[in-house]
PDB file of C-alpha atoms in Angstrom:
ATOM      1  CA  UNK A 142       0.091   0.027   0.016  1.00 61.00           C
ATOM      2  CA  UNK A 143       1.301   3.391  -1.105  1.00 61.00           C
ATOM      3  CA  UNK A 144       0.414   6.674   0.472  1.00 64.00           C
ATOM      4  CA  UNK A 145       2.276   9.822   1.791  1.00 64.00           C
ATOM      5  CA  UNK A 146       0.156   9.751   4.992  1.00 66.00           C
ATOM      6  CA  UNK A 147       1.388   6.953   7.174  1.00 68.00           C
ATOM      7  CA  UNK A 148      -1.622   7.403   9.646  1.00 71.00           C
ATOM      8  CA  UNK A 149      -3.911   5.819   7.048  1.00 71.00           C
ATOM      9  CA  UNK A 150      -2.094   2.548   7.304  1.00 67.00           C
ATOM     10  CA  UNK A 151      -3.585   2.019  10.698  1.00 72.00           C
ATOM     11  CA  UNK A 152      -7.003   1.524   9.112  1.00 71.00           C
ATOM     12  CA  UNK A 153      -5.642  -1.599   7.420  1.00 73.00           C
ATOM     13  CA  UNK A 154      -4.335  -5.118   8.601  1.00 74.00           C
ATOM     14  CA  UNK A 155      -0.679  -4.794   9.653  1.00 74.00           C
ATOM     15  CA  UNK A 156       0.424  -7.877   7.378  1.00 73.00           C
ATOM     16  CA  UNK A 157      -0.260  -5.558   4.297  1.00 71.00           C
ATOM     17  CA  UNK A 158       3.081  -4.109   3.048  1.00 67.00           C
ATOM     18  CA  UNK A 159       3.144  -0.247   3.280  1.00 70.00           C
ATOM     19  CA  UNK A 160       5.302   2.735   2.129  1.00 66.00           C
ATOM     20  CA  UNK A 161       5.150   6.491   2.144  1.00 69.00           C
ATOM     21  CA  UNK A 162       7.528   6.870  -0.873  1.00 69.00           C
ATOM     22  CA  UNK A 163       7.062   5.786  -4.518  1.00 72.00           C
ATOM     23  CA  UNK A 164      10.191   3.484  -4.121  1.00 77.00           C
ATOM     24  CA  UNK A 165       9.408   0.113  -2.570  1.00 73.00           C
ATOM     25  CA  UNK A 166       9.765  -3.602  -3.023  1.00 75.00           C
ATOM     26  CA  UNK A 167       6.978  -6.167  -3.779  1.00 74.00           C
ATOM     27  CA  UNK A 168       6.892  -9.773  -4.576  1.00 79.00           C
ATOM     28  CA  UNK A 169      10.841  -9.597  -4.933  1.00 80.00           C
ATOM     29  CA  UNK A 170      11.065  -6.849  -7.514  1.00 79.00           C
ATOM     30  CA  UNK A 171      11.611  -3.100  -6.968  1.00 82.00           C
ATOM     31  CA  UNK A 172       8.988  -0.742  -7.913  1.00 80.00           C
ATOM     32  CA  UNK A 173       9.984   2.960  -8.242  1.00 78.00           C
ATOM     33  CA  UNK A 174      12.436   5.214  -9.966  1.00 79.00           C
ATOM     34  CA  UNK A 175      15.388   4.044 -12.339  1.00 81.00           C
ATOM     35  CA  UNK A 176      17.847   4.904  -9.579  1.00 82.00           C
ATOM     36  CA  UNK A 177      16.027   2.998  -6.938  1.00 84.00           C
ATOM     37  CA  UNK A 178      15.618  -0.118  -9.150  1.00 83.00           C
ATOM     38  CA  UNK A 179      19.347   0.095 -10.139  1.00 81.00           C
ATOM     39  CA  UNK A 180      20.601   0.352  -6.478  1.00 86.00           C
ATOM     40  CA  UNK A 181      18.195  -2.643  -5.518  1.00 87.00           C
ATOM     41  CA  UNK A 182      19.680  -4.822  -8.544  1.00 85.00           C
ATOM     42  CA  UNK A 183      23.374  -3.785  -7.518  1.00 87.00           C
ATOM     43  CA  UNK A 184      22.519  -5.074  -3.909  1.00 88.00           C
ATOM     44  CA  UNK A 185      21.254  -8.103  -5.424  1.00 87.00           C
ATOM     45  CA  UNK A 186      23.976  -8.639  -7.813  1.00 87.00           C
ATOM     46  CA  UNK A 187      26.694  -8.309  -4.924  1.00 87.00           C
ATOM     47  CA  UNK A 188      24.730 -10.887  -2.943  1.00 87.00           C
ATOM     48  CA  UNK A 189      24.924 -13.294  -5.871  1.00 85.00           C
ATOM     49  CA  UNK A 190      28.566 -12.792  -6.389  1.00 87.00           C
ATOM     50  CA  UNK A 191      29.221 -13.945  -2.802  1.00 86.00           C
ATOM     51  CA  UNK A 192      28.536 -17.485  -4.186  1.00 86.00           C
ATOM     52  CA  UNK A 193      30.676 -16.955  -7.356  1.00 88.00           C
ATOM     53  CA  UNK A 194      33.518 -16.246  -5.168  1.00 87.00           C
ATOM     54  CA  UNK A 195      33.165 -19.646  -3.584  1.00 90.00           C
ATOM     55  CA  UNK A 196      32.850 -22.015  -6.478  1.00 90.00           C
ATOM     56  CA  UNK A 197      36.318 -21.934  -7.584  1.00 89.00           C
ATOM     57  CA  UNK A 198      37.396 -23.152  -4.063  1.00 88.00           C
ATOM     58  CA  UNK A 199      35.670 -26.582  -4.675  1.00 88.00           C
ATOM     59  CA  UNK A 200      38.084 -29.583  -5.252  1.00 85.00           C
ATOM     60  CA  UNK A 201      36.122 -30.561  -8.427  1.00 87.00           C
ATOM     61  CA  UNK A 202      35.850 -28.141 -11.388  1.00 86.00           C
ATOM     62  CA  UNK A 203      33.133 -30.112 -13.004  1.00 86.00           C
ATOM     63  CA  UNK A 204      31.022 -29.656  -9.989  1.00 89.00           C
ATOM     64  CA  UNK A 205      31.840 -26.003  -9.841  1.00 88.00           C
ATOM     65  CA  UNK A 206      30.754 -25.443 -13.388  1.00 87.00           C
ATOM     66  CA  UNK A 207      27.532 -27.532 -12.835  1.00 89.00           C
ATOM     67  CA  UNK A 208      26.673 -25.336  -9.857  1.00 90.00           C
ATOM     68  CA  UNK A 209      27.556 -22.405 -11.688  1.00 87.00           C
ATOM     69  CA  UNK A 210      25.167 -23.111 -14.540  1.00 87.00           C
ATOM     70  CA  UNK A 211      22.140 -24.331 -12.477  1.00 88.00           C
ATOM     71  CA  UNK A 212      22.452 -22.306  -9.439  1.00 87.00           C
ATOM     72  CA  UNK A 213      24.565 -19.277  -9.583  1.00 86.00           C
ATOM     73  CA  UNK A 214      24.178 -17.534 -12.815  1.00 84.00           C
ATOM     74  CA  UNK A 215      21.120 -16.561 -15.030  1.00 84.00           C
ATOM     75  CA  UNK A 216      18.699 -18.012 -12.502  1.00 85.00           C
ATOM     76  CA  UNK A 217      19.792 -15.261  -9.784  1.00 84.00           C
ATOM     77  CA  UNK A 218      18.585 -12.360 -11.719  1.00 82.00           C
ATOM     78  CA  UNK A 219      16.073 -13.690 -14.252  1.00 81.00           C
ATOM     79  CA  UNK A 220      12.946 -12.767 -12.063  1.00 85.00           C
ATOM     80  CA  UNK A 221      14.346  -9.203 -11.919  1.00 84.00           C
ATOM     81  CA  UNK A 222      14.787  -8.999 -15.690  1.00 82.00           C
ATOM     82  CA  UNK A 223      11.204  -9.948 -16.307  1.00 80.00           C
ATOM     83  CA  UNK A 224       9.899  -7.541 -13.571  1.00 84.00           C
ATOM     84  CA  UNK A 225      11.738  -4.039 -14.516  1.00 80.00           C
ATOM     85  CA  UNK A 226      11.928  -2.194 -17.681  1.00 78.00           C
ATOM     86  CA  UNK A 227      15.454  -2.516 -19.227  1.00 74.00           C
ATOM     87  CA  UNK A 228      16.758   0.833 -18.244  1.00 74.00           C
ATOM     88  CA  UNK A 229      20.449   1.720 -18.992  1.00 75.00           C
ATOM     89  CA  UNK A 230      21.272   1.745 -15.175  1.00 74.00           C
ATOM     90  CA  UNK A 231      19.750  -1.943 -14.910  1.00 78.00           C
ATOM     91  CA  UNK A 232      21.555  -3.061 -18.152  1.00 81.00           C
ATOM     92  CA  UNK A 233      24.913  -2.044 -16.560  1.00 84.00           C
ATOM     93  CA  UNK A 234      24.275  -4.202 -13.445  1.00 84.00           C
ATOM     94  CA  UNK A 235      23.204  -7.174 -15.665  1.00 87.00           C
ATOM     95  CA  UNK A 236      26.423  -6.660 -17.768  1.00 88.00           C
ATOM     96  CA  UNK A 237      28.624  -6.538 -14.627  1.00 89.00           C
ATOM     97  CA  UNK A 238      26.951  -9.673 -13.423  1.00 90.00           C
ATOM     98  CA  UNK A 239      27.661 -11.537 -16.709  1.00 90.00           C
ATOM     99  CA  UNK A 240      31.306 -10.522 -16.379  1.00 90.00           C
ATOM    100  CA  UNK A 241      31.308 -11.879 -12.886  1.00 91.00           C
ATOM    101  CA  UNK A 242      29.938 -15.259 -14.025  1.00 91.00           C
ATOM    102  CA  UNK A 243      32.450 -15.505 -17.047  1.00 92.00           C
ATOM    103  CA  UNK A 244      35.289 -14.756 -14.492  1.00 90.00           C
ATOM    104  CA  UNK A 245      34.142 -17.336 -12.058  1.00 91.00           C
ATOM    105  CA  UNK A 246      34.153 -19.837 -15.195  1.00 91.00           C
ATOM    106  CA  UNK A 247      37.646 -18.881 -15.908  1.00 90.00           C
ATOM    107  CA  UNK A 248      38.819 -19.516 -12.224  1.00 88.00           C
ATOM    108  CA  UNK A 249      36.942 -22.820 -12.288  1.00 88.00           C
ATOM    109  CA  UNK A 250      38.287 -24.053 -15.506  1.00 85.00           C
ATOM    110  CA  UNK A 251      41.807 -22.626 -15.142  1.00 83.00           C
ATOM    111  CA  UNK A 252      41.882 -20.839 -18.596  1.00 83.00           C
ATOM    112  CA  UNK A 253      41.151 -17.489 -20.131  1.00 85.00           C
ATOM    113  CA  UNK A 254      38.175 -17.083 -22.504  1.00 84.00           C
ATOM    114  CA  UNK A 255      38.638 -15.386 -25.847  1.00 85.00           C
ATOM    115  CA  UNK A 256      35.882 -13.294 -27.297  1.00 84.00           C
ATOM    116  CA  UNK A 257      34.697 -16.145 -29.461  1.00 83.00           C
ATOM    117  CA  UNK A 258      34.796 -18.570 -26.552  1.00 85.00           C
ATOM    118  CA  UNK A 259      32.791 -16.072 -24.536  1.00 84.00           C
ATOM    119  CA  UNK A 260      29.954 -16.068 -26.888  1.00 85.00           C
ATOM    120  CA  UNK A 261      30.011 -19.735 -27.232  1.00 85.00           C
ATOM    121  CA  UNK A 262      29.777 -20.611 -23.419  1.00 86.00           C
ATOM    122  CA  UNK A 263      26.801 -18.458 -23.248  1.00 85.00           C
ATOM    123  CA  UNK A 264      24.840 -20.592 -25.678  1.00 85.00           C
ATOM    124  CA  UNK A 265      22.558 -23.380 -24.716  1.00 84.00           C
ATOM    125  CA  UNK A 266      23.982 -27.117 -24.349  1.00 83.00           C
ATOM    126  CA  UNK A 267      21.958 -28.069 -27.673  1.00 80.00           C
ATOM    127  CA  UNK A 268      23.967 -25.360 -29.517  1.00 79.00           C
ATOM    128  CA  UNK A 269      27.560 -26.321 -28.285  1.00 80.00           C
ATOM    129  CA  UNK A 270      27.595 -23.896 -25.374  1.00 83.00           C
ATOM    130  CA  UNK A 271      27.834 -24.335 -21.681  1.00 85.00           C
ATOM    131  CA  UNK A 272      24.415 -22.869 -20.810  1.00 86.00           C
ATOM    132  CA  UNK A 273      25.871 -19.785 -18.979  1.00 88.00           C
ATOM    133  CA  UNK A 274      22.932 -17.592 -20.378  1.00 86.00           C
ATOM    134  CA  UNK A 275      23.653 -13.810 -20.446  1.00 87.00           C
ATOM    135  CA  UNK A 276      21.163 -11.799 -18.388  1.00 85.00           C
ATOM    136  CA  UNK A 277      22.052  -8.542 -20.143  1.00 83.00           C
ATOM    137  CA  UNK A 278      21.433 -10.110 -23.542  1.00 81.00           C
ATOM    138  CA  UNK A 279      18.098 -11.375 -22.651  1.00 78.00           C
ATOM    139  CA  UNK A 280      16.697  -8.929 -20.364  1.00 78.00           C
ATOM    140  CA  UNK A 281      14.879  -6.926 -22.838  1.00 76.00           C
ATOM    141  CA  UNK A 282      13.286 -10.076 -24.382  1.00 76.00           C
ATOM    142  CA  UNK A 283      12.381 -11.187 -21.092  1.00 79.00           C
ATOM    143  CA  UNK A 284      10.637  -8.043 -20.109  1.00 78.00           C
ATOM    144  CA  UNK A 285       8.770  -7.938 -23.294  1.00 74.00           C
ATOM    145  CA  UNK A 286       7.398 -11.347 -22.767  1.00 74.00           C
ATOM    146  CA  UNK A 287       6.552 -10.814 -19.237  1.00 77.00           C
ATOM    147  CA  UNK A 288       4.725  -7.511 -19.853  1.00 72.00           C
ATOM    148  CA  UNK A 289       2.692  -8.521 -22.968  1.00 68.00           C
ATOM    149  CA  UNK A 290       1.431 -11.574 -20.850  1.00 69.00           C
ATOM    150  CA  UNK A 291       0.348  -9.255 -18.153  1.00 66.00           C
ATOM    151  CA  UNK A 292      -1.011  -6.159 -19.577  1.00 60.00           C
ATOM    152  CA  UNK A 293      -4.694  -5.710 -20.275  1.00 52.00           C
ATOM    153  CA  UNK A 294      -4.838  -3.721 -23.752  1.00 44.00           C
ATOM    154  CA  UNK A 295      -8.225  -2.193 -22.754  1.00 42.00           C
ATOM    155  CA  UNK A 296      -7.168  -1.042 -19.143  1.00 48.00           C
ATOM    156  CA  UNK A 297      -3.484  -0.527 -19.387  1.00 48.00           C
ATOM    157  CA  UNK A 298      -2.722   1.310 -22.682  1.00 48.00           C
ATOM    158  CA  UNK A 299       0.131   3.296 -21.212  1.00 52.00           C
ATOM    159  CA  UNK A 300       2.087  -0.112 -20.417  1.00 50.00           C
ATOM    160  CA  UNK A 301       2.783  -0.010 -24.074  1.00 50.00           C
ATOM    161  CA  UNK A 302       5.353   2.928 -23.570  1.00 54.00           C
ATOM    162  CA  UNK A 303       7.516   0.445 -21.515  1.00 54.00           C
ATOM    163  CA  UNK A 304       6.766  -2.267 -23.979  1.00 52.00           C
ATOM    164  CA  UNK A 305       8.023  -0.227 -27.064  1.00 55.00           C
ATOM    165  CA  UNK A 306      11.138   0.882 -25.189  1.00 55.00           C
ATOM    166  CA  UNK A 307      11.874  -2.760 -24.362  1.00 53.00           C
ATOM    167  CA  UNK A 308      11.338  -3.745 -27.861  1.00 51.00           C
ATOM    168  CA  UNK A 309      13.742  -1.018 -29.372  1.00 52.00           C
ATOM    169  CA  UNK A 310      16.491  -2.159 -26.887  1.00 50.00           C
ATOM    170  CA  UNK A 311      15.931  -5.748 -27.842  1.00 48.00           C
ATOM    171  CA  UNK A 312      16.173  -5.081 -31.645  1.00 48.00           C
ATOM    172  CA  UNK A 313      19.323  -3.177 -30.935  1.00 45.00           C
ATOM    173  CA  UNK A 314      20.910  -6.143 -29.225  1.00 42.00           C
ATOM    174  CA  UNK A 315      19.974  -8.992 -31.209  1.00 42.00           C
ATOM    175  CA  UNK A 316      22.962 -10.890 -32.735  1.00 45.00           C
ATOM    176  CA  UNK A 317      21.827 -12.203 -36.175  1.00 39.00           C
ATOM    177  CA  UNK A 318      21.305 -15.938 -35.990  1.00 40.00           C
ATOM    178  CA  UNK A 319      21.922 -15.546 -39.868  1.00 60.00           C
ATOM    179  CA  UNK A 320      25.314 -14.353 -39.306  1.00 71.00           C
ATOM    180  CA  UNK A 321      26.897 -17.308 -41.435  1.00 73.00           C
ATOM    181  CA  UNK A 322      24.273 -16.807 -44.245  1.00 75.00           C
ATOM    182  CA  UNK A 323      25.121 -13.105 -44.282  1.00 77.00           C
ATOM    183  CA  UNK A 324      28.813 -13.785 -44.737  1.00 79.00           C
ATOM    184  CA  UNK A 325      28.028 -16.049 -47.632  1.00 78.00           C
ATOM    185  CA  UNK A 326      26.019 -13.245 -49.194  1.00 80.00           C
ATOM    186  CA  UNK A 327      28.767 -10.787 -48.781  1.00 80.00           C
ATOM    187  CA  UNK A 328      31.226 -13.097 -50.401  1.00 80.00           C
ATOM    188  CA  UNK A 329      29.009 -13.665 -53.217  1.00 80.00           C
ATOM    189  CA  UNK A 330      28.186  -9.972 -53.655  1.00 79.00           C
ATOM    190  CA  UNK A 331      31.868  -9.166 -53.756  1.00 77.00           C
ATOM    191  CA  UNK A 332      32.502 -11.806 -56.477  1.00 76.00           C
ATOM    192  CA  UNK A 333      29.744 -10.192 -58.582  1.00 78.00           C
ATOM    193  CA  UNK A 334      27.559 -13.372 -58.316  1.00 79.00           C
ATOM    194  CA  UNK A 335      24.304 -11.401 -57.498  1.00 79.00           C
ATOM    195  CA  UNK A 336      22.861 -13.694 -54.737  1.00 80.00           C
ATOM    196  CA  UNK A 337      19.280 -13.808 -54.157  1.00 81.00           C
ATOM    197  CA  UNK A 338      17.737 -14.380 -50.778  1.00 77.00           C
ATOM    198  CA  UNK A 339      15.383 -17.205 -49.899  1.00 70.00           C
ATOM    199  CA  UNK A 340      14.320 -18.238 -53.315  1.00 66.00           C
ATOM    200  CA  UNK A 341      11.617 -20.878 -53.991  1.00 63.00           C
ATOM    201  CA  UNK A 342       8.694 -21.588 -56.363  1.00 61.00           C
ATOM    202  CA  UNK A 343       6.617 -19.135 -54.423  1.00 52.00           C
ATOM    203  CA  UNK A 344       3.473 -21.429 -54.250  1.00 45.00           C
ATOM    204  CA  UNK A 345       4.037 -22.243 -50.682  1.00 48.00           C
ATOM    205  CA  UNK A 346       6.432 -21.413 -47.841  1.00 48.00           C
ATOM    206  CA  UNK A 347       9.084 -23.912 -49.024  1.00 62.00           C
ATOM    207  CA  UNK A 348      12.187 -22.559 -50.361  1.00 71.00           C
ATOM    208  CA  UNK A 349      15.254 -24.847 -51.373  1.00 75.00           C
ATOM    209  CA  UNK A 350      17.697 -21.962 -51.346  1.00 74.00           C
ATOM    210  CA  UNK A 351      19.015 -19.705 -48.496  1.00 79.00           C
ATOM    211  CA  UNK A 352      20.687 -17.987 -51.299  1.00 81.00           C
ATOM    212  CA  UNK A 353      20.224 -18.535 -55.128  1.00 84.00           C
ATOM    213  CA  UNK A 354      23.215 -17.738 -57.405  1.00 85.00           C
ATOM    214  CA  UNK A 355      21.700 -17.443 -60.744  1.00 82.00           C
ATOM    215  CA  UNK A 356      25.010 -17.101 -62.670  1.00 77.00           C
ATOM    216  CA  UNK A 357      26.893 -19.984 -60.978  1.00 76.00           C
ATOM    217  CA  UNK A 358      29.601 -20.789 -63.492  1.00 63.00           C
ATOM    218  CA  UNK A 359      29.908 -24.521 -62.629  1.00 63.00           C
ATOM    219  CA  UNK A 360      26.483 -25.570 -63.752  1.00 65.00           C
ATOM    220  CA  UNK A 361      22.931 -24.420 -63.519  1.00 78.00           C
ATOM    221  CA  UNK A 362      21.882 -21.722 -61.088  1.00 85.00           C
ATOM    222  CA  UNK A 363      22.969 -22.873 -57.593  1.00 85.00           C
ATOM    223  CA  UNK A 364      20.610 -23.193 -54.688  1.00 85.00           C
ATOM    224  CA  UNK A 365      22.794 -22.865 -51.537  1.00 86.00           C
ATOM    225  CA  UNK A 366      21.223 -24.138 -48.494  1.00 86.00           C
ATOM    226  CA  UNK A 367      23.096 -23.447 -45.231  1.00 84.00           C
ATOM    227  CA  UNK A 368      22.764 -25.531 -42.034  1.00 83.00           C
ATOM    228  CA  UNK A 369      24.693 -25.569 -38.691  1.00 81.00           C
ATOM    229  CA  UNK A 370      24.618 -29.092 -37.065  1.00 79.00           C
ATOM    230  CA  UNK A 371      25.738 -30.522 -33.652  1.00 73.00           C
ATOM    231  CA  UNK A 372      27.691 -33.566 -33.729  1.00 73.00           C
ATOM    232  CA  UNK A 373      26.331 -34.422 -30.146  1.00 66.00           C
ATOM    233  CA  UNK A 374      22.629 -34.321 -31.406  1.00 67.00           C
ATOM    234  CA  UNK A 375      21.223 -37.705 -30.108  1.00 64.00           C
ATOM    235  CA  UNK A 376      20.356 -38.826 -33.751  1.00 71.00           C
ATOM    236  CA  UNK A 377      23.970 -38.264 -34.754  1.00 74.00           C
ATOM    237  CA  UNK A 378      26.342 -38.925 -31.913  1.00 71.00           C
ATOM    238  CA  UNK A 379      26.842 -42.456 -32.703  1.00 74.00           C
ATOM    239  CA  UNK A 380      27.902 -41.767 -36.466  1.00 74.00           C
ATOM    240  CA  UNK A 381      29.892 -38.612 -35.282  1.00 73.00           C
ATOM    241  CA  UNK A 382      32.059 -40.853 -32.969  1.00 72.00           C
ATOM    242  CA  UNK A 383      32.980 -43.102 -35.974  1.00 77.00           C
ATOM    243  CA  UNK A 384      34.695 -40.713 -38.177  1.00 78.00           C
ATOM    244  CA  UNK A 385      35.235 -36.926 -38.394  1.00 79.00           C
ATOM    245  CA  UNK A 386      32.679 -35.166 -40.475  1.00 82.00           C
ATOM    246  CA  UNK A 387      30.041 -37.701 -40.463  1.00 84.00           C
ATOM    247  CA  UNK A 388      27.436 -35.414 -38.718  1.00 84.00           C
ATOM    248  CA  UNK A 389      28.129 -32.895 -41.597  1.00 85.00           C
ATOM    249  CA  UNK A 390      27.674 -35.538 -44.298  1.00 88.00           C
ATOM    250  CA  UNK A 391      24.397 -36.426 -42.563  1.00 87.00           C
ATOM    251  CA  UNK A 392      23.270 -32.889 -42.894  1.00 86.00           C
ATOM    252  CA  UNK A 393      24.192 -32.901 -46.491  1.00 89.00           C
ATOM    253  CA  UNK A 394      22.329 -35.963 -47.174  1.00 89.00           C
ATOM    254  CA  UNK A 395      19.301 -34.296 -45.312  1.00 87.00           C
ATOM    255  CA  UNK A 396      19.357 -31.241 -47.578  1.00 88.00           C
ATOM    256  CA  UNK A 397      19.561 -33.385 -50.813  1.00 89.00           C
ATOM    257  CA  UNK A 398      16.600 -35.565 -49.860  1.00 89.00           C
ATOM    258  CA  UNK A 399      14.496 -32.289 -48.985  1.00 87.00           C
ATOM    259  CA  UNK A 400      15.610 -30.064 -51.853  1.00 86.00           C
ATOM    260  CA  UNK A 401      16.912 -32.155 -54.876  1.00 86.00           C
ATOM    261  CA  UNK A 402      13.551 -32.885 -56.363  1.00 87.00           C
ATOM    262  CA  UNK A 403      12.179 -29.226 -56.264  1.00 86.00           C
ATOM    263  CA  UNK A 404      15.525 -27.874 -57.426  1.00 85.00           C
ATOM    264  CA  UNK A 405      15.332 -30.113 -60.388  1.00 85.00           C
ATOM    265  CA  UNK A 406      11.823 -28.993 -61.325  1.00 85.00           C
ATOM    266  CA  UNK A 407      13.323 -25.431 -61.358  1.00 84.00           C
ATOM    267  CA  UNK A 408      16.507 -26.197 -63.150  1.00 85.00           C
ATOM    268  CA  UNK A 409      18.659 -25.508 -60.132  1.00 86.00           C
ATOM    269  CA  UNK A 410      21.580 -27.291 -58.690  1.00 86.00           C
ATOM    270  CA  UNK A 411      21.283 -28.011 -54.824  1.00 87.00           C
ATOM    271  CA  UNK A 412      24.428 -27.246 -53.132  1.00 88.00           C
ATOM    272  CA  UNK A 413      24.063 -27.803 -49.262  1.00 89.00           C
ATOM    273  CA  UNK A 414      26.766 -25.793 -47.048  1.00 86.00           C
ATOM    274  CA  UNK A 415      26.811 -27.671 -43.710  1.00 86.00           C
ATOM    275  CA  UNK A 416      29.132 -26.708 -40.840  1.00 83.00           C
ATOM    276  CA  UNK A 417      29.399 -28.392 -37.460  1.00 80.00           C
ATOM    277  CA  UNK A 418      29.347 -26.274 -34.300  1.00 72.00           C
ATOM    278  CA  UNK A 419      32.858 -27.118 -33.658  1.00 69.00           C
ATOM    279  CA  UNK A 420      34.157 -25.917 -37.097  1.00 73.00           C
ATOM    280  CA  UNK A 421      34.255 -28.766 -39.385  1.00 78.00           C
ATOM    281  CA  UNK A 422      32.580 -28.213 -42.807  1.00 84.00           C
ATOM    282  CA  UNK A 423      30.832 -30.854 -44.970  1.00 85.00           C
ATOM    283  CA  UNK A 424      32.614 -32.164 -48.043  1.00 86.00           C
ATOM    284  CA  UNK A 425      30.339 -30.306 -50.658  1.00 85.00           C
ATOM    285  CA  UNK A 426      31.070 -27.039 -48.973  1.00 74.00           C
TER     286      UNK A 426
END
């Protein structure tokens, strides 16, 4: 309950939380000015870091990293990321916490992370990472999801102000999932091959080409279809263990099975470009 007059609180049950200022905590989340929320998150971050300092002292690095992933990283601040608009002061605290988590990993594993390794360890396990999700990278999308599920469009139209702010920050921070495809397009453009994005027959949503290169000199127009594949996928792990590149070959076979018939009707040549998450390319690439 919020009121500048403390006397009014005596009229209600004493178990009801009260405050005479617009800055207060309720249900584990701060309500108030950006400064107040920033200070609140800073205190929570420092509290969480007390555990990060203890993990490297364990005798088993594997246990330390397991506890870091499940008990001491993203989960510590995920509720706050869903409860508070992603103001700059809050994002700074989230970024500091991400750095603390990565530093803890370096101490547990006794090695220094490169820039690319930092990005990889923040990926989910199914994508070849360690599952150390970045709070700062997901805070905007977390708040968008939470707010869009909570607001009533008819009774709280002003809530869209915060929603639009969060969406703007989210769009600025997105790392393109199509970075590999964009890199391929840039190379083709520099070679004057005029790549065309996501081409297909146009009759449905199917498109056998991530990029179509109409003037491919080796044959007919080439439909390049890119795929990133994980050798530790449960369907591939046995084959991947037998020989290097087996999972990439599996991906190429899948692309041909899916696209060869359609490409044949269109007079195109299907060329799958498959790369394993650990860096190995398929033979056709």
